[in-house]
Amino acid sequence: MPVVLSIGGSSINPDGKPDINFLKGISKVLKESKDEFGIVTGGGSVARAYANAAKELGASEYDADAVAIVATKLNAHILISALGDIAHPNVPMTFERARMHLGKHKVVVMGGTIPGITTDSDSALLAEAIGAKRLVNVSNVDAVYDSDPRKNPNAKKFEKLTYEQLIDLAVKSDKRTAGTHFVFDMLACKLVARSKIETHFVSGKNMKDVANAINGKKHSGTVVKS
Ligand code: UTP
């Protein structure tokens, strides 16, 4: 059974340009692993800049999302460049196509799919579509907290959560002020809950944690399971 990785744009292109060390580090982990991988890459600051520019130019929310999706695919392609032969050379547009590519390649990398959702939800849908044994969310947030750790120095970090607790935290974060957002969006939380997909949250700055999460071993982030 494959493993799904949701890799935030915050890890791939933190300052608007690709982080070569991160790309080399994650590629090494994937090459050394015996597993197969379905990966979804986020768009990060480039996606946000282009979506905002599109809106300033008069684009609808739908069309601004379509612009942002292209940025997620740009990150998918740069990861494919780092992975070389072990990855399918194309970025599939659908989960069905990703599933087809998997039997032939060790890694398939996709970006966003349709406007109105995020790559968190894409990764949960991909995990359902390919029957993944677990999903690992790699981003600049090292774990799930009870409040935003950047704003609250006393935020409590969770080592383990149930699906219900994860959904409760996502609901709570919906009520926060604009500009703050939870580490995993609500639809993604509901999808992993309905299919009981073991979900790990780790920082892209700690490749040991990423490798441990991929293998279902202990790490310093958060694991969600029943
Ligand atoms: P994400 O917001 O999922 O990427 O996609 P990210 O960089 O990992 O997210 P954060 O902000 O750092 O947590 C970037 C944008 O692309 C569009 C949305 O506008 C989303 O905000 N998108 C992505 C879609 O419209 N559909 C998708 O399937 C994926």
PDB file of C-alpha atoms and ligand atoms in Angstrom:
ATOM      1  CA  MET A   1       0.000   0.000   0.000  1.00  0.00           C
ATOM      2  CA  PRO A   2       1.408   3.412  -0.938  1.00  0.00           C
ATOM      3  CA  VAL A   3       1.971   6.408   1.327  1.00  0.00           C
ATOM      4  CA  VAL A   4       0.577   9.845   0.455  1.00  0.00           C
ATOM      5  CA  LEU A   5       2.563  12.995   1.166  1.00  0.00           C
ATOM      6  CA  SER A   6       0.986  16.444   1.239  1.00  0.00           C
ATOM      7  CA  ILE A   7       3.910  18.843   0.881  1.00  0.00           C
ATOM      8  CA  GLY A   8       3.146  22.480   1.621  1.00  0.00           C
ATOM      9  CA  GLY A   9       4.345  25.231  -0.651  1.00  0.00           C
ATOM     10  CA  SER A  10       5.813  26.664   2.560  1.00  0.00           C
ATOM     11  CA  SER A  11       8.394  23.837   2.431  1.00  0.00           C
ATOM     12  CA  ILE A  12       9.032  23.735  -1.340  1.00  0.00           C
ATOM     13  CA  ASN A  13       9.240  27.460  -2.076  1.00  0.00           C
ATOM     14  CA  PRO A  14       9.284  29.254   1.281  1.00  0.00           C
ATOM     15  CA  ASP A  15      10.426  32.634  -0.060  1.00  0.00           C
ATOM     16  CA  GLY A  16       8.940  32.391  -3.533  1.00  0.00           C
ATOM     17  CA  LYS A  17      11.858  30.369  -4.893  1.00  0.00           C
ATOM     18  CA  PRO A  18      12.559  26.633  -4.647  1.00  0.00           C
ATOM     19  CA  ASP A  19      14.411  25.468  -1.526  1.00  0.00           C
ATOM     20  CA  ILE A  20      17.115  23.246  -3.045  1.00  0.00           C
ATOM     21  CA  ASN A  21      18.125  21.732   0.313  1.00  0.00           C
ATOM     22  CA  PHE A  22      14.560  20.715   1.084  1.00  0.00           C
ATOM     23  CA  LEU A  23      14.081  19.232  -2.409  1.00  0.00           C
ATOM     24  CA  LYS A  24      17.335  17.261  -2.148  1.00  0.00           C
ATOM     25  CA  GLY A  25      16.473  16.113   1.381  1.00  0.00           C
ATOM     26  CA  ILE A  26      12.961  14.883   0.609  1.00  0.00           C
ATOM     27  CA  SER A  27      14.180  13.184  -2.591  1.00  0.00           C
ATOM     28  CA  LYS A  28      16.816  11.264  -0.615  1.00  0.00           C
ATOM     29  CA  VAL A  29      14.176  10.056   1.865  1.00  0.00           C
ATOM     30  CA  LEU A  30      11.864   8.917  -0.966  1.00  0.00           C
ATOM     31  CA  LYS A  31      14.673   7.196  -2.899  1.00  0.00           C
ATOM     32  CA  GLU A  32      15.802   5.293   0.204  1.00  0.00           C
ATOM     33  CA  SER A  33      12.278   4.154   1.119  1.00  0.00           C
ATOM     34  CA  LYS A  34      10.815   0.839  -0.057  1.00  0.00           C
ATOM     35  CA  ASP A  35       7.312   2.350  -0.290  1.00  0.00           C
ATOM     36  CA  GLU A  36       5.422   3.770  -3.263  1.00  0.00           C
ATOM     37  CA  PHE A  37       4.306   7.399  -2.968  1.00  0.00           C
ATOM     38  CA  GLY A  38       1.446   9.570  -4.149  1.00  0.00           C
ATOM     39  CA  ILE A  39       2.422  13.199  -3.538  1.00  0.00           C
ATOM     40  CA  VAL A  40       0.479  16.464  -3.693  1.00  0.00           C
ATOM     41  CA  THR A  41       2.416  19.746  -3.661  1.00  0.00           C
ATOM     42  CA  GLY A  42       1.021  23.070  -2.441  1.00  0.00           C
ATOM     43  CA  GLY A  43       1.589  26.444  -4.061  1.00  0.00           C
ATOM     44  CA  GLY A  44       2.825  28.572  -1.150  1.00  0.00           C
ATOM     45  CA  SER A  45       3.545  32.275  -1.511  1.00  0.00           C
ATOM     46  CA  VAL A  46       3.756  32.090  -5.320  1.00  0.00           C
ATOM     47  CA  ALA A  47       0.186  30.715  -5.514  1.00  0.00           C
ATOM     48  CA  ARG A  48      -1.040  33.426  -3.125  1.00  0.00           C
ATOM     49  CA  ALA A  49       0.728  36.225  -5.045  1.00  0.00           C
ATOM     50  CA  TYR A  50      -0.705  35.095  -8.380  1.00  0.00           C
ATOM     51  CA  ALA A  51      -4.229  34.497  -7.004  1.00  0.00           C
ATOM     52  CA  ASN A  52      -4.218  37.964  -5.419  1.00  0.00           C
ATOM     53  CA  ALA A  53      -2.915  39.566  -8.631  1.00  0.00           C
ATOM     54  CA  ALA A  54      -5.634  37.805 -10.636  1.00  0.00           C
ATOM     55  CA  LYS A  55      -8.299  39.143  -8.247  1.00  0.00           C
ATOM     56  CA  GLU A  56      -6.869  42.672  -8.463  1.00  0.00           C
ATOM     57  CA  LEU A  57      -7.157  42.361 -12.228  1.00  0.00           C
ATOM     58  CA  GLY A  58     -10.837  41.478 -11.888  1.00  0.00           C
ATOM     59  CA  ALA A  59     -10.754  37.662 -11.969  1.00  0.00           C
ATOM     60  CA  SER A  60     -13.442  35.712 -10.119  1.00  0.00           C
ATOM     61  CA  GLU A  61     -12.526  33.590  -7.089  1.00  0.00           C
ATOM     62  CA  TYR A  62     -12.864  30.555  -9.362  1.00  0.00           C
ATOM     63  CA  ASP A  63     -10.414  31.942 -11.905  1.00  0.00           C
ATOM     64  CA  ALA A  64      -8.004  33.126  -9.190  1.00  0.00           C
ATOM     65  CA  ASP A  65      -7.989  29.552  -7.819  1.00  0.00           C
ATOM     66  CA  ALA A  66      -7.293  28.262 -11.336  1.00  0.00           C
ATOM     67  CA  VAL A  67      -4.236  30.554 -11.469  1.00  0.00           C
ATOM     68  CA  ALA A  68      -3.090  29.317  -8.040  1.00  0.00           C
ATOM     69  CA  ILE A  69      -3.430  25.701  -9.173  1.00  0.00           C
ATOM     70  CA  VAL A  70      -0.808  26.360 -11.858  1.00  0.00           C
ATOM     71  CA  ALA A  71       1.616  27.392  -9.083  1.00  0.00           C
ATOM     72  CA  THR A  72       0.970  24.100  -7.239  1.00  0.00           C
ATOM     73  CA  LYS A  73       1.842  22.265 -10.465  1.00  0.00           C
ATOM     74  CA  LEU A  74       5.032  24.292 -10.860  1.00  0.00           C
ATOM     75  CA  ASN A  75       6.077  22.910  -7.460  1.00  0.00           C
ATOM     76  CA  ALA A  76       5.050  19.401  -8.539  1.00  0.00           C
ATOM     77  CA  HIS A  77       7.348  19.694 -11.572  1.00  0.00           C
ATOM     78  CA  ILE A  78      10.346  20.933  -9.601  1.00  0.00           C
ATOM     79  CA  LEU A  79       9.922  17.988  -7.203  1.00  0.00           C
ATOM     80  CA  ILE A  80       9.785  15.619 -10.202  1.00  0.00           C
ATOM     81  CA  SER A  81      13.051  17.195 -11.405  1.00  0.00           C
ATOM     82  CA  ALA A  82      14.623  16.435  -8.025  1.00  0.00           C
ATOM     83  CA  LEU A  83      13.329  12.837  -8.008  1.00  0.00           C
ATOM     84  CA  GLY A  84      14.523  11.888 -11.498  1.00  0.00           C
ATOM     85  CA  ASP A  85      13.693   8.411 -12.803  1.00  0.00           C
ATOM     86  CA  ILE A  86      11.734   7.171  -9.789  1.00  0.00           C
ATOM     87  CA  ALA A  87       8.921   9.661 -10.525  1.00  0.00           C
ATOM     88  CA  HIS A  88       6.443   9.651 -13.407  1.00  0.00           C
ATOM     89  CA  PRO A  89       7.527  12.596 -15.601  1.00  0.00           C
ATOM     90  CA  ASN A  90       4.036  14.141 -15.893  1.00  0.00           C
ATOM     91  CA  VAL A  91       1.790  15.837 -13.331  1.00  0.00           C
ATOM     92  CA  PRO A  92      -1.568  14.036 -13.518  1.00  0.00           C
ATOM     93  CA  MET A  93      -4.744  16.152 -13.626  1.00  0.00           C
ATOM     94  CA  THR A  94      -6.930  13.543 -11.927  1.00  0.00           C
ATOM     95  CA  PHE A  95      -6.680  11.028  -9.092  1.00  0.00           C
ATOM     96  CA  GLU A  96      -7.629   8.241 -11.505  1.00  0.00           C
ATOM     97  CA  ARG A  97      -4.638   9.036 -13.690  1.00  0.00           C
ATOM     98  CA  ALA A  98      -2.363   9.225 -10.645  1.00  0.00           C
ATOM     99  CA  ARG A  99      -3.594   5.744  -9.696  1.00  0.00           C
ATOM    100  CA  MET A 100      -2.771   4.461 -13.205  1.00  0.00           C
ATOM    101  CA  HIS A 101       0.742   5.908 -13.089  1.00  0.00           C
ATOM    102  CA  LEU A 102       1.523   4.365  -9.705  1.00  0.00           C
ATOM    103  CA  GLY A 103       1.903   0.712 -10.694  1.00  0.00           C
ATOM    104  CA  LYS A 104       4.551   1.808 -13.249  1.00  0.00           C
ATOM    105  CA  HIS A 105       6.486   4.347 -11.161  1.00  0.00           C
ATOM    106  CA  LYS A 106       7.520   4.426  -7.526  1.00  0.00           C
ATOM    107  CA  VAL A 107       6.378   8.051  -7.166  1.00  0.00           C
ATOM    108  CA  VAL A 108       3.614  10.118  -8.747  1.00  0.00           C
ATOM    109  CA  VAL A 109       3.456  13.853  -8.012  1.00  0.00           C
ATOM    110  CA  MET A 110       0.381  15.990  -8.555  1.00  0.00           C
ATOM    111  CA  GLY A 111      -0.666  19.556  -7.770  1.00  0.00           C
ATOM    112  CA  GLY A 112      -4.143  21.013  -7.298  1.00  0.00           C
ATOM    113  CA  THR A 113      -7.175  19.687  -9.169  1.00  0.00           C
ATOM    114  CA  ILE A 114     -10.300  21.881  -9.088  1.00  0.00           C
ATOM    115  CA  PRO A 115     -10.922  25.453  -7.874  1.00  0.00           C
ATOM    116  CA  GLY A 116     -12.521  25.844  -4.462  1.00  0.00           C
ATOM    117  CA  ILE A 117     -10.465  23.293  -2.543  1.00  0.00           C
ATOM    118  CA  THR A 118      -6.855  23.073  -1.336  1.00  0.00           C
ATOM    119  CA  THR A 119      -3.999  20.626  -1.717  1.00  0.00           C
ATOM    120  CA  ASP A 120      -4.783  19.310   1.807  1.00  0.00           C
ATOM    121  CA  SER A 121      -8.083  17.979   0.444  1.00  0.00           C
ATOM    122  CA  ASP A 122      -6.424  16.786  -2.772  1.00  0.00           C
ATOM    123  CA  SER A 123      -4.007  14.721  -0.680  1.00  0.00           C
ATOM    124  CA  ALA A 124      -6.855  13.168   1.321  1.00  0.00           C
ATOM    125  CA  LEU A 125      -8.738  12.351  -1.901  1.00  0.00           C
ATOM    126  CA  LEU A 126      -5.578  10.876  -3.440  1.00  0.00           C
ATOM    127  CA  ALA A 127      -5.094   8.760  -0.293  1.00  0.00           C
ATOM    128  CA  GLU A 128      -8.646   7.415  -0.685  1.00  0.00           C
ATOM    129  CA  ALA A 129      -8.223   6.847  -4.439  1.00  0.00           C
ATOM    130  CA  ILE A 130      -4.999   4.847  -4.160  1.00  0.00           C
ATOM    131  CA  GLY A 131      -5.819   3.096  -0.867  1.00  0.00           C
ATOM    132  CA  ALA A 132      -2.889   4.692   0.986  1.00  0.00           C
ATOM    133  CA  LYS A 133      -1.780   3.160   4.280  1.00  0.00           C
ATOM    134  CA  ARG A 134      -1.067   6.618   5.700  1.00  0.00           C
ATOM    135  CA  LEU A 135      -0.922  10.308   4.849  1.00  0.00           C
ATOM    136  CA  VAL A 136       1.962  12.539   5.922  1.00  0.00           C
ATOM    137  CA  ASN A 137       1.474  16.320   5.939  1.00  0.00           C
ATOM    138  CA  VAL A 138       4.840  18.051   5.531  1.00  0.00           C
ATOM    139  CA  SER A 139       4.785  21.817   6.067  1.00  0.00           C
ATOM    140  CA  ASN A 140       6.334  24.664   8.047  1.00  0.00           C
ATOM    141  CA  VAL A 141       4.071  23.696  10.986  1.00  0.00           C
ATOM    142  CA  ASP A 142       5.733  20.941  13.032  1.00  0.00           C
ATOM    143  CA  ALA A 143       2.566  19.537  14.673  1.00  0.00           C
ATOM    144  CA  VAL A 144      -1.081  20.201  15.538  1.00  0.00           C
ATOM    145  CA  TYR A 145      -1.575  22.696  18.384  1.00  0.00           C
ATOM    146  CA  ASP A 146      -4.648  23.817  20.341  1.00  0.00           C
ATOM    147  CA  SER A 147      -4.052  27.391  19.118  1.00  0.00           C
ATOM    148  CA  ASP A 148      -1.721  29.150  16.695  1.00  0.00           C
ATOM    149  CA  PRO A 149       1.807  28.659  18.186  1.00  0.00           C
ATOM    150  CA  ARG A 150       3.095  31.715  16.303  1.00  0.00           C
ATOM    151  CA  LYS A 151       0.592  33.871  18.192  1.00  0.00           C
ATOM    152  CA  ASN A 152       0.297  31.998  21.478  1.00  0.00           C
ATOM    153  CA  PRO A 153       3.587  30.957  23.134  1.00  0.00           C
ATOM    154  CA  ASN A 154       1.566  28.714  25.492  1.00  0.00           C
ATOM    155  CA  ALA A 155      -0.117  26.775  22.675  1.00  0.00           C
ATOM    156  CA  LYS A 156      -0.368  23.077  23.538  1.00  0.00           C
ATOM    157  CA  LYS A 157       1.158  20.599  21.079  1.00  0.00           C
ATOM    158  CA  PHE A 158      -0.640  17.294  20.521  1.00  0.00           C
ATOM    159  CA  GLU A 159       1.324  14.063  20.161  1.00  0.00           C
ATOM    160  CA  LYS A 160      -1.799  12.052  19.322  1.00  0.00           C
ATOM    161  CA  LEU A 161      -5.354  12.943  18.297  1.00  0.00           C
ATOM    162  CA  THR A 162      -8.501  11.075  17.287  1.00  0.00           C
ATOM    163  CA  TYR A 163     -10.260  12.067  14.047  1.00  0.00           C
ATOM    164  CA  GLU A 164     -13.042  13.692  16.098  1.00  0.00           C
ATOM    165  CA  GLN A 165     -10.526  15.804  18.013  1.00  0.00           C
ATOM    166  CA  LEU A 166      -8.855  16.880  14.750  1.00  0.00           C
ATOM    167  CA  ILE A 167     -12.224  17.960  13.296  1.00  0.00           C
ATOM    168  CA  ASP A 168     -13.086  19.841  16.526  1.00  0.00           C
ATOM    169  CA  LEU A 169      -9.810  21.786  16.274  1.00  0.00           C
ATOM    170  CA  ALA A 170     -10.451  22.599  12.608  1.00  0.00           C
ATOM    171  CA  VAL A 171     -13.955  23.883  13.532  1.00  0.00           C
ATOM    172  CA  LYS A 172     -12.502  25.999  16.337  1.00  0.00           C
ATOM    173  CA  SER A 173      -9.931  27.499  13.950  1.00  0.00           C
ATOM    174  CA  ASP A 174     -12.716  28.497  11.523  1.00  0.00           C
ATOM    175  CA  LYS A 175     -13.816  31.055  14.106  1.00  0.00           C
ATOM    176  CA  ARG A 176     -10.403  32.683  14.352  1.00  0.00           C
ATOM    177  CA  THR A 177      -9.644  36.053  12.811  1.00  0.00           C
ATOM    178  CA  ALA A 178      -8.715  36.398   9.151  1.00  0.00           C
ATOM    179  CA  GLY A 179      -5.146  35.508   8.284  1.00  0.00           C
ATOM    180  CA  THR A 180      -4.885  32.552  10.643  1.00  0.00           C
ATOM    181  CA  HIS A 181      -5.579  29.107   9.345  1.00  0.00           C
ATOM    182  CA  PHE A 182      -5.466  25.602  10.720  1.00  0.00           C
ATOM    183  CA  VAL A 183      -2.716  23.207   9.583  1.00  0.00           C
ATOM    184  CA  PHE A 184      -5.226  20.968   7.685  1.00  0.00           C
ATOM    185  CA  ASP A 185      -8.440  22.268   6.142  1.00  0.00           C
ATOM    186  CA  MET A 186     -11.873  21.085   7.255  1.00  0.00           C
ATOM    187  CA  LEU A 187     -12.729  19.053   4.137  1.00  0.00           C
ATOM    188  CA  ALA A 188      -9.376  17.248   4.379  1.00  0.00           C
ATOM    189  CA  CYS A 189     -10.015  16.477   8.084  1.00  0.00           C
ATOM    190  CA  LYS A 190     -13.460  15.048   7.242  1.00  0.00           C
ATOM    191  CA  LEU A 191     -12.064  12.927   4.406  1.00  0.00           C
ATOM    192  CA  VAL A 192      -9.291  11.330   6.472  1.00  0.00           C
ATOM    193  CA  ALA A 193     -11.856  10.744   9.242  1.00  0.00           C
ATOM    194  CA  ARG A 194     -14.407   9.024   6.994  1.00  0.00           C
ATOM    195  CA  SER A 195     -11.787   6.669   5.544  1.00  0.00           C
ATOM    196  CA  LYS A 196      -9.825   6.345   8.799  1.00  0.00           C
ATOM    197  CA  ILE A 197      -6.550   7.277   7.093  1.00  0.00           C
ATOM    198  CA  GLU A 198      -3.729   7.482   9.640  1.00  0.00           C
ATOM    199  CA  THR A 199      -2.476  11.057   9.272  1.00  0.00           C
ATOM    200  CA  HIS A 200       0.844  12.484  10.444  1.00  0.00           C
ATOM    201  CA  PHE A 201       1.872  16.135  10.778  1.00  0.00           C
ATOM    202  CA  VAL A 202       5.609  16.900  10.657  1.00  0.00           C
ATOM    203  CA  SER A 203       7.922  19.778   9.812  1.00  0.00           C
ATOM    204  CA  GLY A 204       9.715  19.882   6.456  1.00  0.00           C
ATOM    205  CA  LYS A 205      12.749  21.163   8.383  1.00  0.00           C
ATOM    206  CA  ASN A 206      13.205  17.787  10.104  1.00  0.00           C
ATOM    207  CA  MET A 207      13.827  15.019   7.536  1.00  0.00           C
ATOM    208  CA  LYS A 208      14.269  12.418  10.279  1.00  0.00           C
ATOM    209  CA  ASP A 209      10.722  13.126  11.425  1.00  0.00           C
ATOM    210  CA  VAL A 210       9.491  12.983   7.814  1.00  0.00           C
ATOM    211  CA  ALA A 211      11.151   9.561   7.350  1.00  0.00           C
ATOM    212  CA  ASN A 212       9.763   8.264  10.656  1.00  0.00           C
ATOM    213  CA  ALA A 213       6.252   9.480   9.801  1.00  0.00           C
ATOM    214  CA  ILE A 214       6.442   7.742   6.401  1.00  0.00           C
ATOM    215  CA  ASN A 215       7.303   4.497   8.207  1.00  0.00           C
ATOM    216  CA  GLY A 216       4.610   4.988  10.859  1.00  0.00           C
ATOM    217  CA  LYS A 217       7.303   5.351  13.535  1.00  0.00           C
ATOM    218  CA  LYS A 218       7.415   7.814  16.432  1.00  0.00           C
ATOM    219  CA  HIS A 219       8.305  11.428  15.604  1.00  0.00           C
ATOM    220  CA  SER A 220       8.064  14.849  17.224  1.00  0.00           C
ATOM    221  CA  GLY A 221       4.901  15.893  15.333  1.00  0.00           C
ATOM    222  CA  THR A 222       1.286  14.729  15.669  1.00  0.00           C
ATOM    223  CA  VAL A 223      -0.354  11.456  14.638  1.00  0.00           C
ATOM    224  CA  VAL A 224      -4.112  11.160  14.073  1.00  0.00           C
ATOM    225  CA  LYS A 225      -5.740   7.731  14.231  1.00  0.00           C
ATOM    226  CA  SER A 226      -8.720   6.028  15.882  1.00  0.00           C
TER     227      SER A 226
HETATM  228  P1  UTP B   1      -2.728  25.304  -1.135  1.00  0.00           P
HETATM  229  O1  UTP B   1      -3.279  26.411  -0.345  1.00  0.00           O
HETATM  230  O2  UTP B   1      -3.326  24.030  -0.871  1.00  0.00           O
HETATM  231  O3  UTP B   1      -1.167  25.255  -1.088  1.00  0.00           O
HETATM  232  O4  UTP B   1      -2.921  25.676  -2.650  1.00  0.00           O
HETATM  233  P2  UTP B   1      -0.169  25.473   0.144  1.00  0.00           P
HETATM  234  O5  UTP B   1       0.874  26.363  -0.347  1.00  0.00           O
HETATM  235  O6  UTP B   1       0.240  24.157   0.633  1.00  0.00           O
HETATM  236  O7  UTP B   1      -1.059  26.131   1.246  1.00  0.00           O
HETATM  237  P3  UTP B   1      -0.692  27.046   2.464  1.00  0.00           P
HETATM  238  O8  UTP B   1      -1.427  28.327   2.150  1.00  0.00           O
HETATM  239  O9  UTP B   1       0.790  27.173   2.532  1.00  0.00           O
HETATM  240  O10 UTP B   1      -1.311  26.271   3.599  1.00  0.00           O
HETATM  241  C1  UTP B   1      -2.708  27.005  -3.071  1.00  0.00           C
HETATM  242  C2  UTP B   1      -3.990  27.569  -3.639  1.00  0.00           C
HETATM  243  O11 UTP B   1      -4.317  26.901  -4.869  1.00  0.00           O
HETATM  244  C3  UTP B   1      -5.720  26.807  -5.041  1.00  0.00           C
HETATM  245  C4  UTP B   1      -6.322  27.537  -3.844  1.00  0.00           C
HETATM  246  O12 UTP B   1      -6.490  28.905  -4.200  1.00  0.00           O
HETATM  247  C5  UTP B   1      -5.243  27.386  -2.791  1.00  0.00           C
HETATM  248  O13 UTP B   1      -5.352  28.373  -1.794  1.00  0.00           O
HETATM  249  N1  UTP B   1      -6.120  25.396  -5.150  1.00  0.00           N
HETATM  250  C6  UTP B   1      -5.277  24.395  -4.760  1.00  0.00           C
HETATM  251  C7  UTP B   1      -7.342  25.079  -5.696  1.00  0.00           C
HETATM  252  O14 UTP B   1      -8.146  25.954  -6.046  1.00  0.00           O
HETATM  253  N2  UTP B   1      -7.684  23.766  -5.866  1.00  0.00           N
HETATM  254  C8  UTP B   1      -6.863  22.758  -5.502  1.00  0.00           C
HETATM  255  O15 UTP B   1      -7.225  21.578  -5.718  1.00  0.00           O
HETATM  256  C9  UTP B   1      -5.638  23.090  -4.914  1.00  0.00           C
END
